[in-house]
């Protein structure tokens, strides 16, 4: 505790000193150089936690869209003779109060949650890149005006926007995505803006300009591709918050509506029954937690991978 | 500093105006009106519309609405007759405020402590445990935390009250559900900034001076590591407010969150608008305080705002 920094990296034992091998050419003595992407991918693949999370996510996406192969039941078919069946038999996750198959419903819910999360994140990125790019590259008055607008919009809490839009447009997946994007793109725009501001005075931009490239060409061909790292990281971390927002609103009855299956709807449906029939909550809540956990860990791994301060071990 | 505060304040007013306008016209866009009911006679309906000023042209209604708003009058609830939105908010907000306030204090204290311990024992077992706790806190939704703890701790083991807000013990579970996410977030923020600070030169100097480790971490480390936590205070209040909506539902707390969800399902427009604006005011105020706090804690901010 008293010497935190010294303990972390112990000095090598001098008795075990091994001289470096003599290298043949100057080229071999240089450390190999990698592109940002390659380096990031190396760091990411070395991170076992993040890779595990990535595998879990991939599996989840595959099962979410292929679940009808594993169950004969439909997610909305009710069967009042088969209510509250425990997991087993043809009902892999059991059934709920209306005899609906929880396996089908849970994975249908995964489809909805993942769609909302991923579509919202992609829309955020597109809007954020365009507006943040313009803000960062052109600067000056344009930046000032857009900055003011985004500041005002950012201060409006997303929950309020979702609820207001839900009242007007009707509750459902589309409204949810719209509301999440309406407030979510701003953060992305600010990140892109900051990145572009750092990059726009680099030599390669000057070179491109002296070759006669126009503003938008420089922006989209030269600057944006170099900001993709932080953008992808932010995107991965947007997905779990969007998934949470979907579940949260559906739980309150303000998002996706029953009989459509969504994790939030299912958890809400199970509130009065799960004490006796725990599987009605276990599966949707468990999948929700796993999805959030996996996205968070994977996003953290990506962030570390793009962080120049971390190294490949 | 004063310039900075003034600019922020102006921003808040502007945001509120935008939100108020947005809310008003969104509500106008909803088809039908609150008294559209087959059983209501036409004359009665017109009388009702006249009472609430809904027979006026939209622009006039907007003017009246803004005028009332400036005077702090949020209108009358359609569905709970005889009660103004202001009354409903003032009656129910006390519960939400108490719960939210406690959650804020608990989140900051526990989060910072967890993050500090985690940084001091970097990569040891305690640190790993703290990291796991914080990842779980971020990944498990508060409504799951709330319903599971309610069942096991309150209903099954009878350790704490199941619902309502009577007596200090009944605050424990709702606070836990509300502060799980902020604790996790603050712990992560504190940990990473503390790790950075602890490798700084002035910490080495302090150590060389022979100060005790506790003194170093508290006086030199924490003071500098706390900055990111201060910036998180704004978003945190948003998290706690949104969280309170579900937690109040699960623990049956008669707070503002309950009224908000009910007003949406009842389509009680003045109540929706009123509570929306009220939440926005609180949130913006919290962000404003966080900004001012940041400016006061960070010496660099002070300098630059004074100069510019």
Coordinates of C-alpha atoms in Angstrom, one line a residue:
Chain A
X1 CA 0.0 0.0 0.0
X2 CA 2.8 2.4 0.8
X3 CA 4.7 2.1 -2.4
X4 CA 2.1 1.5 -5.0
X5 CA 4.1 2.2 -8.1
X6 CA 7.3 0.3 -7.2
X7 CA 5.5 -2.9 -6.5
X8 CA 3.7 -3.1 -9.8
X9 CA 6.8 -3.6 -12.0
X10 CA 9.6 -5.3 -10.2
X11 CA 13.1 -4.6 -11.4
X12 CA 14.9 -7.5 -13.2
X13 CA 17.3 -9.5 -11.2
X14 CA 20.8 -8.4 -12.2
X15 CA 22.2 -11.9 -11.7
X16 CA 20.0 -13.2 -14.5
X17 CA 21.2 -10.6 -16.9
X18 CA 21.0 -11.9 -20.5
X19 CA 22.5 -9.6 -23.2
X20 CA 20.4 -9.0 -26.2
X21 CA 21.3 -11.0 -29.3
X22 CA 23.2 -9.1 -31.9
X23 CA 21.0 -8.2 -34.8
X24 CA 22.1 -8.3 -38.4
X25 CA 20.6 -5.3 -40.0
X26 CA 19.3 -2.0 -38.8
X27 CA 15.9 -2.9 -39.9
X28 CA 15.7 -5.9 -37.7
X29 CA 16.7 -3.9 -34.7
X30 CA 13.8 -1.6 -35.1
X31 CA 10.6 -2.5 -33.3
X32 CA 8.1 -3.8 -35.8
X33 CA 5.6 -1.1 -36.7
X34 CA 1.9 -1.8 -36.9
X35 CA -1.1 0.2 -38.0
X36 CA -3.5 1.4 -35.2
X37 CA -6.0 -1.2 -36.4
X38 CA -3.6 -4.0 -36.3
X39 CA -2.3 -3.1 -32.9
X40 CA -5.8 -2.7 -31.6
X41 CA -6.8 -6.1 -32.9
X42 CA -3.7 -7.7 -31.4
X43 CA -4.5 -6.2 -28.0
X44 CA -8.1 -7.2 -28.3
X45 CA -7.3 -10.8 -29.1
X46 CA -4.9 -11.0 -26.2
X47 CA -7.6 -9.9 -23.9
X48 CA -9.3 -13.1 -22.9
X49 CA -12.2 -11.5 -21.1
X50 CA -13.1 -9.3 -24.0
X51 CA -12.8 -12.2 -26.5
X52 CA -15.0 -14.3 -24.2
X53 CA -17.6 -11.6 -24.2
X54 CA -17.3 -11.3 -27.9
X55 CA -18.0 -15.0 -28.4
X56 CA -21.0 -14.8 -26.0
X57 CA -22.4 -11.9 -28.0
X58 CA -21.9 -13.7 -31.3
X59 CA -23.6 -16.8 -29.9
X60 CA -26.5 -14.7 -28.6
X61 CA -27.0 -13.0 -32.0
X62 CA -27.0 -16.4 -33.8
X63 CA -29.5 -18.0 -31.4
X64 CA -31.7 -14.9 -31.3
X65 CA -32.4 -15.2 -35.0
X66 CA -32.4 -19.0 -35.3
X67 CA -34.4 -19.9 -32.2
X68 CA -37.3 -21.3 -34.1
X69 CA -35.0 -24.2 -35.0
X70 CA -34.9 -25.3 -31.4
X71 CA -38.5 -25.1 -30.3
X72 CA -41.8 -26.1 -31.9
X73 CA -43.6 -23.3 -30.1
X74 CA -44.3 -19.8 -31.3
X75 CA -43.6 -16.8 -29.0
X76 CA -47.2 -15.7 -28.9
X77 CA -49.2 -18.9 -28.9
X78 CA -51.1 -19.3 -25.6
X79 CA -52.0 -22.7 -24.2
X80 CA -54.0 -22.4 -21.0
X81 CA -53.5 -26.2 -20.3
X82 CA -49.8 -25.6 -20.0
X83 CA -49.4 -22.7 -17.7
X84 CA -46.3 -22.3 -15.5
X85 CA -44.7 -25.5 -16.7
X86 CA -41.2 -25.8 -15.3
X87 CA -38.3 -25.9 -17.8
X88 CA -38.0 -29.2 -19.5
X89 CA -39.5 -31.3 -22.3
X90 CA -40.5 -29.3 -25.4
X91 CA -40.6 -26.1 -23.3
X92 CA -36.8 -25.5 -22.8
X93 CA -37.3 -22.5 -20.5
X94 CA -40.8 -23.5 -19.2
X95 CA -44.0 -21.5 -19.7
X96 CA -45.6 -18.4 -18.3
X97 CA -49.0 -17.5 -16.9
X98 CA -50.7 -17.8 -20.3
X99 CA -48.8 -21.0 -21.2
X100 CA -46.6 -19.2 -23.7
X101 CA -43.2 -20.8 -24.4
X102 CA -40.6 -18.8 -22.5
X103 CA -37.7 -20.1 -24.7
X104 CA -39.3 -18.6 -27.8
X105 CA -40.3 -15.4 -25.9
X106 CA -36.9 -14.9 -24.4
X107 CA -35.1 -15.2 -27.7
X108 CA -37.7 -13.1 -29.5
X109 CA -37.0 -10.6 -26.8
X110 CA -33.3 -10.9 -27.5
X111 CA -34.1 -10.1 -31.2
X112 CA -35.9 -6.9 -30.2
X113 CA -33.3 -5.8 -27.7
X114 CA -30.4 -6.4 -30.0
X115 CA -32.2 -4.7 -32.9
X116 CA -33.0 -1.7 -30.8
X117 CA -29.5 -1.5 -29.4
X118 CA -27.6 -2.0 -32.6
X119 CA -29.9 0.2 -34.8
X120 CA -29.8 3.0 -32.3
X121 CA -26.0 2.8 -32.1
X122 CA -25.6 2.8 -35.9
X123 CA -27.9 5.7 -36.3
X124 CA -26.0 7.6 -33.6
X125 CA -22.8 7.0 -35.4
X126 CA -24.1 8.2 -38.7
X127 CA -25.6 11.4 -37.3
X128 CA -22.7 11.9 -34.9
X129 CA -20.1 11.5 -37.7
X130 CA -21.8 13.9 -40.0
X131 CA -22.6 16.7 -37.5
X132 CA -19.5 16.2 -35.3
X133 CA -17.3 16.1 -38.4
X134 CA -18.7 19.3 -39.7
X135 CA -18.3 20.9 -36.3
X136 CA -14.8 19.8 -35.9
X137 CA -13.5 20.4 -39.4
X138 CA -15.1 23.7 -40.2
X139 CA -14.9 25.2 -36.7
X140 CA -15.5 28.8 -36.1
X141 CA -19.1 30.1 -36.4
X142 CA -20.5 26.8 -37.6
X143 CA -19.0 25.0 -34.6
X144 CA -20.3 27.7 -32.2
X145 CA -23.9 27.5 -33.4
X146 CA -24.0 23.7 -33.6
X147 CA -22.4 23.5 -30.2
X148 CA -25.0 25.7 -28.7
X149 CA -27.8 23.6 -30.3
X150 CA -26.3 20.3 -29.1
X151 CA -25.8 21.7 -25.6
X152 CA -29.5 22.6 -25.4
X153 CA -30.6 19.3 -26.8
X154 CA -28.2 17.3 -24.6
X155 CA -29.7 18.8 -21.4
X156 CA -33.1 17.2 -22.2
X157 CA -33.2 13.8 -20.5
X158 CA -33.8 10.9 -22.9
X159 CA -36.5 9.3 -20.7
X160 CA -38.6 12.4 -21.1
X161 CA -38.1 12.4 -24.9
X162 CA -39.0 8.7 -25.1
X163 CA -42.1 9.2 -23.1
X164 CA -43.2 12.3 -25.0
X165 CA -42.6 10.6 -28.3
X166 CA -44.3 7.5 -27.1
X167 CA -47.4 9.5 -26.2
X168 CA -47.4 11.1 -29.7
X169 CA -46.3 8.4 -32.0
X170 CA -47.6 5.4 -30.1
X171 CA -45.4 3.1 -28.1
X172 CA -43.2 0.6 -29.9
X173 CA -39.8 -0.3 -31.2
X174 CA -39.6 2.5 -33.8
X175 CA -40.5 5.2 -31.2
X176 CA -37.9 3.8 -28.9
X177 CA -35.1 3.9 -31.5
X178 CA -36.1 7.3 -32.6
X179 CA -36.0 8.7 -29.0
X180 CA -32.7 6.9 -28.2
X181 CA -31.2 8.4 -31.3
X182 CA -32.7 11.9 -30.8
X183 CA -30.6 12.2 -27.6
X184 CA -27.8 9.7 -28.2
X185 CA -26.1 11.2 -31.3
X186 CA -25.0 14.2 -29.4
X187 CA -22.4 12.4 -27.4
X188 CA -21.1 10.8 -30.5
X189 CA -20.9 14.1 -32.3
X190 CA -18.8 15.6 -29.5
X191 CA -16.4 12.7 -29.6
X192 CA -16.0 13.0 -33.4
X193 CA -15.6 16.8 -33.1
X194 CA -12.8 16.4 -30.5
X195 CA -11.0 13.8 -32.6
X196 CA -11.3 15.8 -35.8
X197 CA -10.0 19.0 -34.1
X198 CA -6.9 17.1 -33.0
X199 CA -6.3 15.6 -36.4
X200 CA -7.1 18.5 -38.8
X201 CA -3.8 20.2 -38.4
X202 CA -1.8 17.1 -39.3
X203 CA 0.6 17.1 -42.3
X204 CA -1.5 14.6 -44.3
X205 CA -4.4 16.9 -44.3
X206 CA -2.2 19.7 -45.5
X207 CA -0.9 17.4 -48.2
X208 CA -4.4 16.5 -49.3
X209 CA -5.4 20.1 -49.4
X210 CA -2.4 21.1 -51.4
X211 CA -3.3 18.4 -53.9
X212 CA -6.6 20.2 -54.3
X213 CA -9.0 18.1 -52.2
X214 CA -12.1 19.9 -51.1
X215 CA -13.3 20.2 -47.5
X216 CA -15.8 17.3 -47.6
X217 CA -13.4 15.0 -49.3
X218 CA -10.8 15.6 -46.7
X219 CA -13.3 15.2 -44.0
X220 CA -14.8 11.9 -45.2
X221 CA -11.8 10.4 -46.9
X222 CA -8.9 11.4 -44.6
X223 CA -10.2 12.5 -41.2
X224 CA -13.2 10.3 -40.4
X225 CA -11.4 7.0 -41.2
X226 CA -8.8 8.0 -38.6
X227 CA -11.3 8.6 -35.9
X228 CA -13.0 5.2 -36.3
X229 CA -11.3 3.8 -33.1
X230 CA -13.0 6.0 -30.5
X231 CA -16.2 5.9 -32.6
X232 CA -16.4 2.1 -32.5
X233 CA -15.7 2.1 -28.8
X234 CA -18.4 4.6 -28.1
X235 CA -20.8 2.6 -30.3
X236 CA -20.1 -0.7 -28.4
X237 CA -20.8 1.1 -25.1
X238 CA -24.0 2.7 -26.5
X239 CA -25.5 -0.7 -27.3
X240 CA -25.9 -1.8 -23.6
X241 CA -27.4 1.5 -22.6
X242 CA -29.9 1.3 -25.4
X243 CA -30.7 -2.3 -24.4
X244 CA -31.2 -1.2 -20.9
X245 CA -33.4 1.7 -22.0
X246 CA -35.6 -0.6 -24.0
X247 CA -36.0 -3.1 -21.1
X248 CA -36.6 -0.3 -18.6
X249 CA -39.3 1.4 -20.7
X250 CA -41.0 -1.8 -21.6
X251 CA -40.9 -2.8 -17.9
X252 CA -42.7 0.4 -17.1
X253 CA -45.2 -0.3 -19.9
X254 CA -43.9 2.6 -22.0
X255 CA -42.0 0.7 -24.5
X256 CA -42.7 -2.5 -26.5
X257 CA -46.2 -3.7 -25.6
X258 CA -47.3 -7.2 -24.7
X259 CA -48.0 -9.7 -26.5
X260 CA -44.8 -8.7 -28.3
X261 CA -42.0 -10.3 -26.3
X262 CA -39.2 -8.1 -24.9
X263 CA -37.1 -8.7 -21.9
X264 CA -38.6 -5.7 -20.1
X265 CA -42.1 -6.8 -20.9
X266 CA -41.4 -10.4 -19.7
X267 CA -39.8 -9.2 -16.5
X268 CA -42.8 -7.0 -15.8
X269 CA -45.2 -9.9 -16.6
X270 CA -43.3 -12.1 -14.2
X271 CA -43.3 -9.6 -11.3
X272 CA -46.4 -11.1 -9.6
X273 CA -45.5 -14.8 -10.4
X274 CA -41.8 -15.3 -10.2
X275 CA -41.7 -15.9 -6.4
X276 CA -43.6 -19.2 -7.1
X277 CA -42.4 -19.8 -10.6
X278 CA -38.9 -18.4 -10.6
X279 CA -38.1 -19.4 -14.2
X280 CA -40.6 -16.8 -15.5
X281 CA -38.1 -14.1 -14.4
X282 CA -34.8 -16.0 -14.4
X283 CA -34.5 -16.4 -18.1
X284 CA -35.4 -12.9 -19.4
X285 CA -33.5 -11.2 -16.6
X286 CA -30.6 -13.6 -16.9
X287 CA -30.3 -13.0 -20.7
X288 CA -30.6 -9.3 -20.2
X289 CA -27.8 -9.2 -17.6
X290 CA -25.6 -11.5 -19.8
X291 CA -26.1 -9.2 -22.8
X292 CA -25.4 -6.1 -20.9
X293 CA -22.4 -7.7 -19.2
X294 CA -21.0 -9.0 -22.5
X295 CA -21.4 -5.7 -24.3
X296 CA -19.8 -3.8 -21.4
X297 CA -16.8 -6.1 -21.1
X298 CA -16.4 -6.2 -24.9
X299 CA -16.6 -2.4 -25.1
X300 CA -14.1 -2.0 -22.3
X301 CA -11.8 -4.4 -24.1
X302 CA -12.1 -2.4 -27.3
X303 CA -11.4 0.8 -25.4
X304 CA -8.3 -0.6 -23.9
X305 CA -7.3 -2.0 -27.3
X306 CA -7.5 1.5 -28.9
X307 CA -5.8 3.2 -25.9
X308 CA -2.2 3.9 -26.8
X309 CA -1.3 3.8 -23.2
X310 CA -1.9 0.0 -22.8
X311 CA 0.5 -2.4 -24.4
X312 CA 0.5 -5.9 -25.7
X313 CA 1.7 -8.2 -23.0
Chain B
X1 CA -16.2 32.6 -12.9
X2 CA -19.3 34.8 -12.8
X3 CA -19.3 35.0 -16.5
X4 CA -19.1 31.2 -16.7
X5 CA -22.0 30.8 -14.2
X6 CA -24.0 33.4 -16.1
X7 CA -23.5 31.7 -19.4
X8 CA -24.5 28.3 -18.0
X9 CA -27.6 29.8 -16.4
X10 CA -28.6 31.4 -19.7
X11 CA -28.1 28.0 -21.3
X12 CA -30.5 26.4 -18.8
X13 CA -33.2 29.0 -19.5
X14 CA -32.8 28.4 -23.2
X15 CA -33.0 24.6 -22.8
X16 CA -36.1 24.9 -20.6
X17 CA -37.8 27.1 -23.2
X18 CA -37.0 24.6 -26.0
X19 CA -38.2 21.7 -23.9
X20 CA -41.4 23.6 -22.9
X21 CA -42.2 24.4 -26.5
X22 CA -41.3 20.9 -27.7
X23 CA -43.5 19.4 -25.0
X24 CA -46.4 21.7 -25.8
X25 CA -46.4 21.1 -29.5
X26 CA -45.9 17.3 -29.1
X27 CA -48.9 17.2 -26.8
X28 CA -50.9 19.3 -29.4
X29 CA -50.0 16.7 -32.1
X30 CA -51.7 14.0 -30.2
X31 CA -55.1 13.3 -31.8
X32 CA -58.3 13.8 -29.8
X33 CA -58.7 15.7 -26.5
X34 CA -59.0 14.5 -22.9
X35 CA -62.8 14.8 -22.9
X36 CA -63.4 12.9 -26.1
X37 CA -65.8 10.4 -24.9
X38 CA -69.0 9.0 -26.5
X39 CA -71.0 9.3 -23.3
X40 CA -70.2 13.0 -22.7
X41 CA -72.9 15.2 -24.1
X42 CA -71.7 17.7 -26.7
X43 CA -72.6 20.8 -24.6
X44 CA -70.8 19.4 -21.5
X45 CA -67.7 18.6 -23.6
X46 CA -67.7 22.2 -25.0
X47 CA -68.1 23.6 -21.5
X48 CA -65.2 21.5 -20.3
X49 CA -63.0 22.5 -23.2
X50 CA -63.8 26.2 -22.4
X51 CA -63.0 25.7 -18.7
X52 CA -59.5 24.4 -19.6
X53 CA -59.1 26.9 -22.4
X54 CA -58.9 24.1 -25.0
X55 CA -61.3 25.9 -27.4
X56 CA -58.8 28.7 -28.1
X57 CA -56.5 28.7 -31.1
X58 CA -53.2 26.8 -30.6
X59 CA -51.1 30.0 -30.6
X60 CA -53.2 31.5 -27.9
X61 CA -53.0 28.3 -25.9
X62 CA -49.3 28.4 -26.2
X63 CA -49.2 32.0 -25.0
X64 CA -51.3 31.2 -22.0
X65 CA -49.2 28.1 -21.3
X66 CA -45.9 30.1 -21.4
X67 CA -47.4 32.9 -19.3
X68 CA -48.5 30.4 -16.7
X69 CA -45.2 28.7 -16.8
X70 CA -43.3 31.9 -16.1
X71 CA -45.4 32.4 -13.0
X72 CA -44.6 28.9 -12.0
X73 CA -48.1 27.6 -12.6
X74 CA -48.1 24.2 -14.3
X75 CA -51.8 23.9 -14.8
X76 CA -54.5 21.6 -13.6
X77 CA -54.6 17.8 -13.8
X78 CA -57.3 16.5 -16.1
X79 CA -57.7 13.2 -14.4
X80 CA -57.5 14.1 -10.7
X81 CA -60.0 16.9 -10.6
X82 CA -59.5 19.7 -8.2
X83 CA -55.8 19.2 -8.0
X84 CA -53.3 21.4 -9.7
X85 CA -50.1 19.9 -11.1
X86 CA -48.2 22.1 -8.6
X87 CA -50.0 20.5 -5.7
X88 CA -49.4 16.9 -7.0
X89 CA -45.7 17.6 -7.5
X90 CA -45.3 19.3 -4.1
X91 CA -47.0 16.5 -2.3
X92 CA -45.2 13.6 -4.0
X93 CA -41.8 15.1 -4.6
X94 CA -40.9 15.0 -0.9
X95 CA -40.7 11.2 -1.0
X96 CA -38.7 11.1 -4.2
X97 CA -36.4 13.8 -3.0
X98 CA -35.6 12.1 0.3
X99 CA -35.0 8.8 -1.4
X100 CA -33.0 10.3 -4.2
X101 CA -30.9 12.5 -1.8
X102 CA -30.0 9.5 0.3
X103 CA -29.1 7.5 -2.8
X104 CA -26.8 10.3 -4.0
X105 CA -25.0 10.5 -0.7
X106 CA -24.6 6.7 -0.4
X107 CA -23.5 6.4 -4.0
X108 CA -20.8 9.0 -3.7
X109 CA -19.4 7.7 -0.3
X110 CA -19.5 4.0 -1.2
X111 CA -18.4 4.5 -4.8
X112 CA -15.4 6.7 -3.9
X113 CA -14.4 4.4 -1.1
X114 CA -14.7 1.3 -3.3
X115 CA -12.7 3.0 -6.0
X116 CA -10.0 4.1 -3.7
X117 CA -9.6 0.8 -2.0
X118 CA -9.5 -0.8 -5.5
X119 CA -6.7 1.6 -6.6
X120 CA -4.7 1.2 -3.5
X121 CA -4.7 -2.6 -3.8
X122 CA -4.2 -2.5 -7.5
X123 CA -4.4 -6.0 -9.1
X124 CA -4.8 -7.7 -5.8
X125 CA -7.7 -9.8 -4.7
X126 CA -9.6 -6.9 -3.2
X127 CA -9.2 -4.9 -6.4
X128 CA -10.4 -7.7 -8.5
X129 CA -13.4 -8.1 -6.3
X130 CA -14.2 -4.4 -6.5
X131 CA -13.9 -4.5 -10.3
X132 CA -16.3 -7.5 -10.4
X133 CA -18.8 -5.6 -8.2
X134 CA -18.7 -2.6 -10.3
X135 CA -19.2 -4.5 -13.6
X136 CA -22.1 -6.3 -12.1
X137 CA -23.6 -3.1 -10.8
X138 CA -23.4 -1.6 -14.3
X139 CA -24.8 -4.7 -16.0
X140 CA -27.7 -5.7 -13.7
X141 CA -30.7 -3.4 -14.3
X142 CA -32.1 -1.6 -11.2
X143 CA -35.5 -3.1 -11.6
X144 CA -34.1 -6.6 -11.4
X145 CA -32.0 -5.6 -8.3
X146 CA -35.2 -4.1 -6.8
X147 CA -37.5 -7.0 -7.3
X148 CA -35.0 -9.7 -6.3
X149 CA -33.9 -8.0 -3.1
X150 CA -37.5 -7.2 -2.3
X151 CA -38.4 -10.8 -2.5
X152 CA -35.5 -12.4 -0.7
X153 CA -34.5 -9.8 1.9
X154 CA -37.9 -8.4 2.7
X155 CA -40.5 -11.0 1.9
X156 CA -38.7 -14.3 2.4
X157 CA -36.2 -13.5 5.2
X158 CA -38.3 -10.7 6.7
X159 CA -35.2 -8.6 7.5
X160 CA -36.6 -5.3 6.1
X161 CA -40.0 -3.8 5.2
X162 CA -41.4 -5.0 1.9
X163 CA -42.8 -1.7 0.6
X164 CA -43.7 1.9 1.5
X165 CA -41.6 4.5 3.2
X166 CA -42.2 4.1 7.0
X167 CA -39.3 4.4 9.2
X168 CA -35.6 4.5 8.4
X169 CA -35.3 0.7 7.7
X170 CA -37.7 0.9 4.8
X171 CA -35.3 3.2 3.0
X172 CA -32.5 0.6 2.8
X173 CA -33.8 -1.6 -0.1
X174 CA -34.9 1.3 -2.4
X175 CA -31.7 3.1 -1.8
X176 CA -29.7 -0.1 -2.6
X177 CA -31.6 -0.5 -5.9
X178 CA -31.2 3.2 -6.8
X179 CA -27.5 3.5 -6.0
X180 CA -26.2 0.2 -7.4
X181 CA -25.5 1.7 -10.8
X182 CA -24.0 5.0 -9.6
X183 CA -21.8 3.2 -7.1
X184 CA -20.4 1.0 -9.8
X185 CA -19.8 4.0 -12.1
X186 CA -18.2 6.1 -9.4
X187 CA -16.0 3.3 -8.3
X188 CA -14.7 2.8 -11.8
X189 CA -14.1 6.5 -12.3
X190 CA -12.3 6.8 -9.0
X191 CA -10.2 3.8 -9.5
X192 CA -8.9 4.8 -12.9
X193 CA -8.2 8.4 -12.0
X194 CA -6.7 7.4 -8.7
X195 CA -4.3 5.0 -10.4
X196 CA -3.2 7.8 -12.7
X197 CA -2.8 10.2 -9.9
X198 CA -0.9 7.8 -7.7
X199 CA 1.9 7.6 -10.2
X200 CA 2.3 11.4 -10.4
X201 CA 5.5 13.0 -9.2
X202 CA 3.9 14.9 -6.4
X203 CA 2.8 11.7 -4.8
X204 CA 6.4 10.5 -4.9
X205 CA 7.4 13.8 -3.3
X206 CA 4.8 13.4 -0.6
X207 CA 6.0 9.9 0.1
X208 CA 9.6 11.1 0.2
X209 CA 8.5 13.6 2.8
X210 CA 7.5 10.7 4.9
X211 CA 3.7 11.4 5.0
X212 CA 1.6 8.4 6.1
X213 CA 0.0 6.5 3.3
X214 CA -3.5 7.3 4.4
X215 CA -2.7 11.0 4.5
X216 CA -1.2 10.7 1.0
X217 CA -4.2 9.0 -0.5
X218 CA -6.7 11.2 1.2
X219 CA -5.1 14.6 0.9
X220 CA -3.0 14.4 -2.2
X221 CA -4.5 11.5 -4.2
X222 CA -8.2 11.8 -3.6
X223 CA -8.3 15.5 -4.1
X224 CA -7.0 15.2 -7.6
X225 CA -8.7 11.9 -8.4
X226 CA -12.1 13.2 -7.5
X227 CA -12.5 15.4 -10.5
X228 CA -14.1 12.9 -12.9
X229 CA -16.5 12.0 -10.1
X230 CA -17.6 15.6 -9.9
X231 CA -18.4 15.7 -13.6
X232 CA -20.4 12.5 -13.2
X233 CA -22.7 14.1 -10.6
X234 CA -24.9 15.6 -13.4
X235 CA -25.5 12.4 -15.3
X236 CA -25.8 10.6 -11.9
X237 CA -28.8 12.7 -10.9
X238 CA -30.4 11.8 -14.2
X239 CA -29.8 8.1 -13.5
X240 CA -31.2 8.4 -10.0
X241 CA -34.3 10.2 -11.3
X242 CA -35.0 7.6 -14.0
X243 CA -34.2 4.9 -11.5
X244 CA -36.7 6.3 -9.0
X245 CA -39.5 5.8 -11.5
X246 CA -39.1 2.0 -11.4
X247 CA -38.0 1.7 -7.8
X248 CA -41.0 3.7 -6.7
X249 CA -43.2 1.4 -8.7
X250 CA -41.7 -1.8 -7.2
X251 CA -41.5 -0.5 -3.6
X252 CA -44.9 1.3 -3.8
X253 CA -43.5 4.7 -2.8
X254 CA -46.0 7.5 -3.3
X255 CA -43.4 9.6 -5.1
X256 CA -43.3 11.7 -8.2
X257 CA -42.1 8.8 -10.4
X258 CA -45.3 6.9 -9.7
X259 CA -47.4 9.9 -10.7
X260 CA -45.3 10.3 -13.9
X261 CA -45.9 6.7 -15.2
X262 CA -49.5 6.9 -14.2
X263 CA -50.0 10.3 -16.0
X264 CA -48.6 8.7 -19.1
X265 CA -50.9 5.7 -19.0
X266 CA -53.8 8.0 -18.2
X267 CA -52.9 10.5 -20.9
X268 CA -53.2 13.3 -18.4
X269 CA -51.4 15.9 -20.6
X270 CA -50.9 18.8 -18.1
X271 CA -49.5 16.4 -15.6
X272 CA -47.1 14.8 -18.1
X273 CA -45.9 18.3 -19.3
X274 CA -45.6 19.5 -15.7
X275 CA -43.6 16.6 -14.4
X276 CA -41.5 16.5 -17.5
X277 CA -40.5 20.2 -17.0
X278 CA -40.1 19.7 -13.3
X279 CA -37.7 16.8 -13.9
X280 CA -35.8 18.9 -16.5
X281 CA -35.4 21.8 -14.1
X282 CA -34.0 19.5 -11.4
X283 CA -31.7 17.8 -13.8
X284 CA -30.4 21.0 -15.3
X285 CA -29.9 22.5 -11.9
X286 CA -27.9 19.4 -10.9
X287 CA -25.8 19.7 -14.0
X288 CA -25.3 23.3 -13.3
X289 CA -24.2 22.6 -9.7
X290 CA -21.9 19.9 -11.0
X291 CA -20.3 22.4 -13.5
X292 CA -19.9 25.0 -10.9
X293 CA -18.4 22.4 -8.5
X294 CA -16.0 21.3 -11.2
X295 CA -14.9 24.9 -11.8
X296 CA -14.3 25.3 -8.1
X297 CA -12.4 22.1 -7.6
X298 CA -10.3 22.3 -10.8
X299 CA -7.8 25.2 -10.5
X300 CA -7.2 25.2 -14.3
X301 CA -10.9 25.9 -14.9
X302 CA -10.9 28.8 -12.6
X303 CA -8.0 30.5 -14.3
X304 CA -9.3 30.0 -17.8
X305 CA -12.8 31.2 -17.0
X306 CA -11.4 34.2 -15.1
X307 CA -9.3 35.2 -18.1
X308 CA -11.9 34.6 -20.8

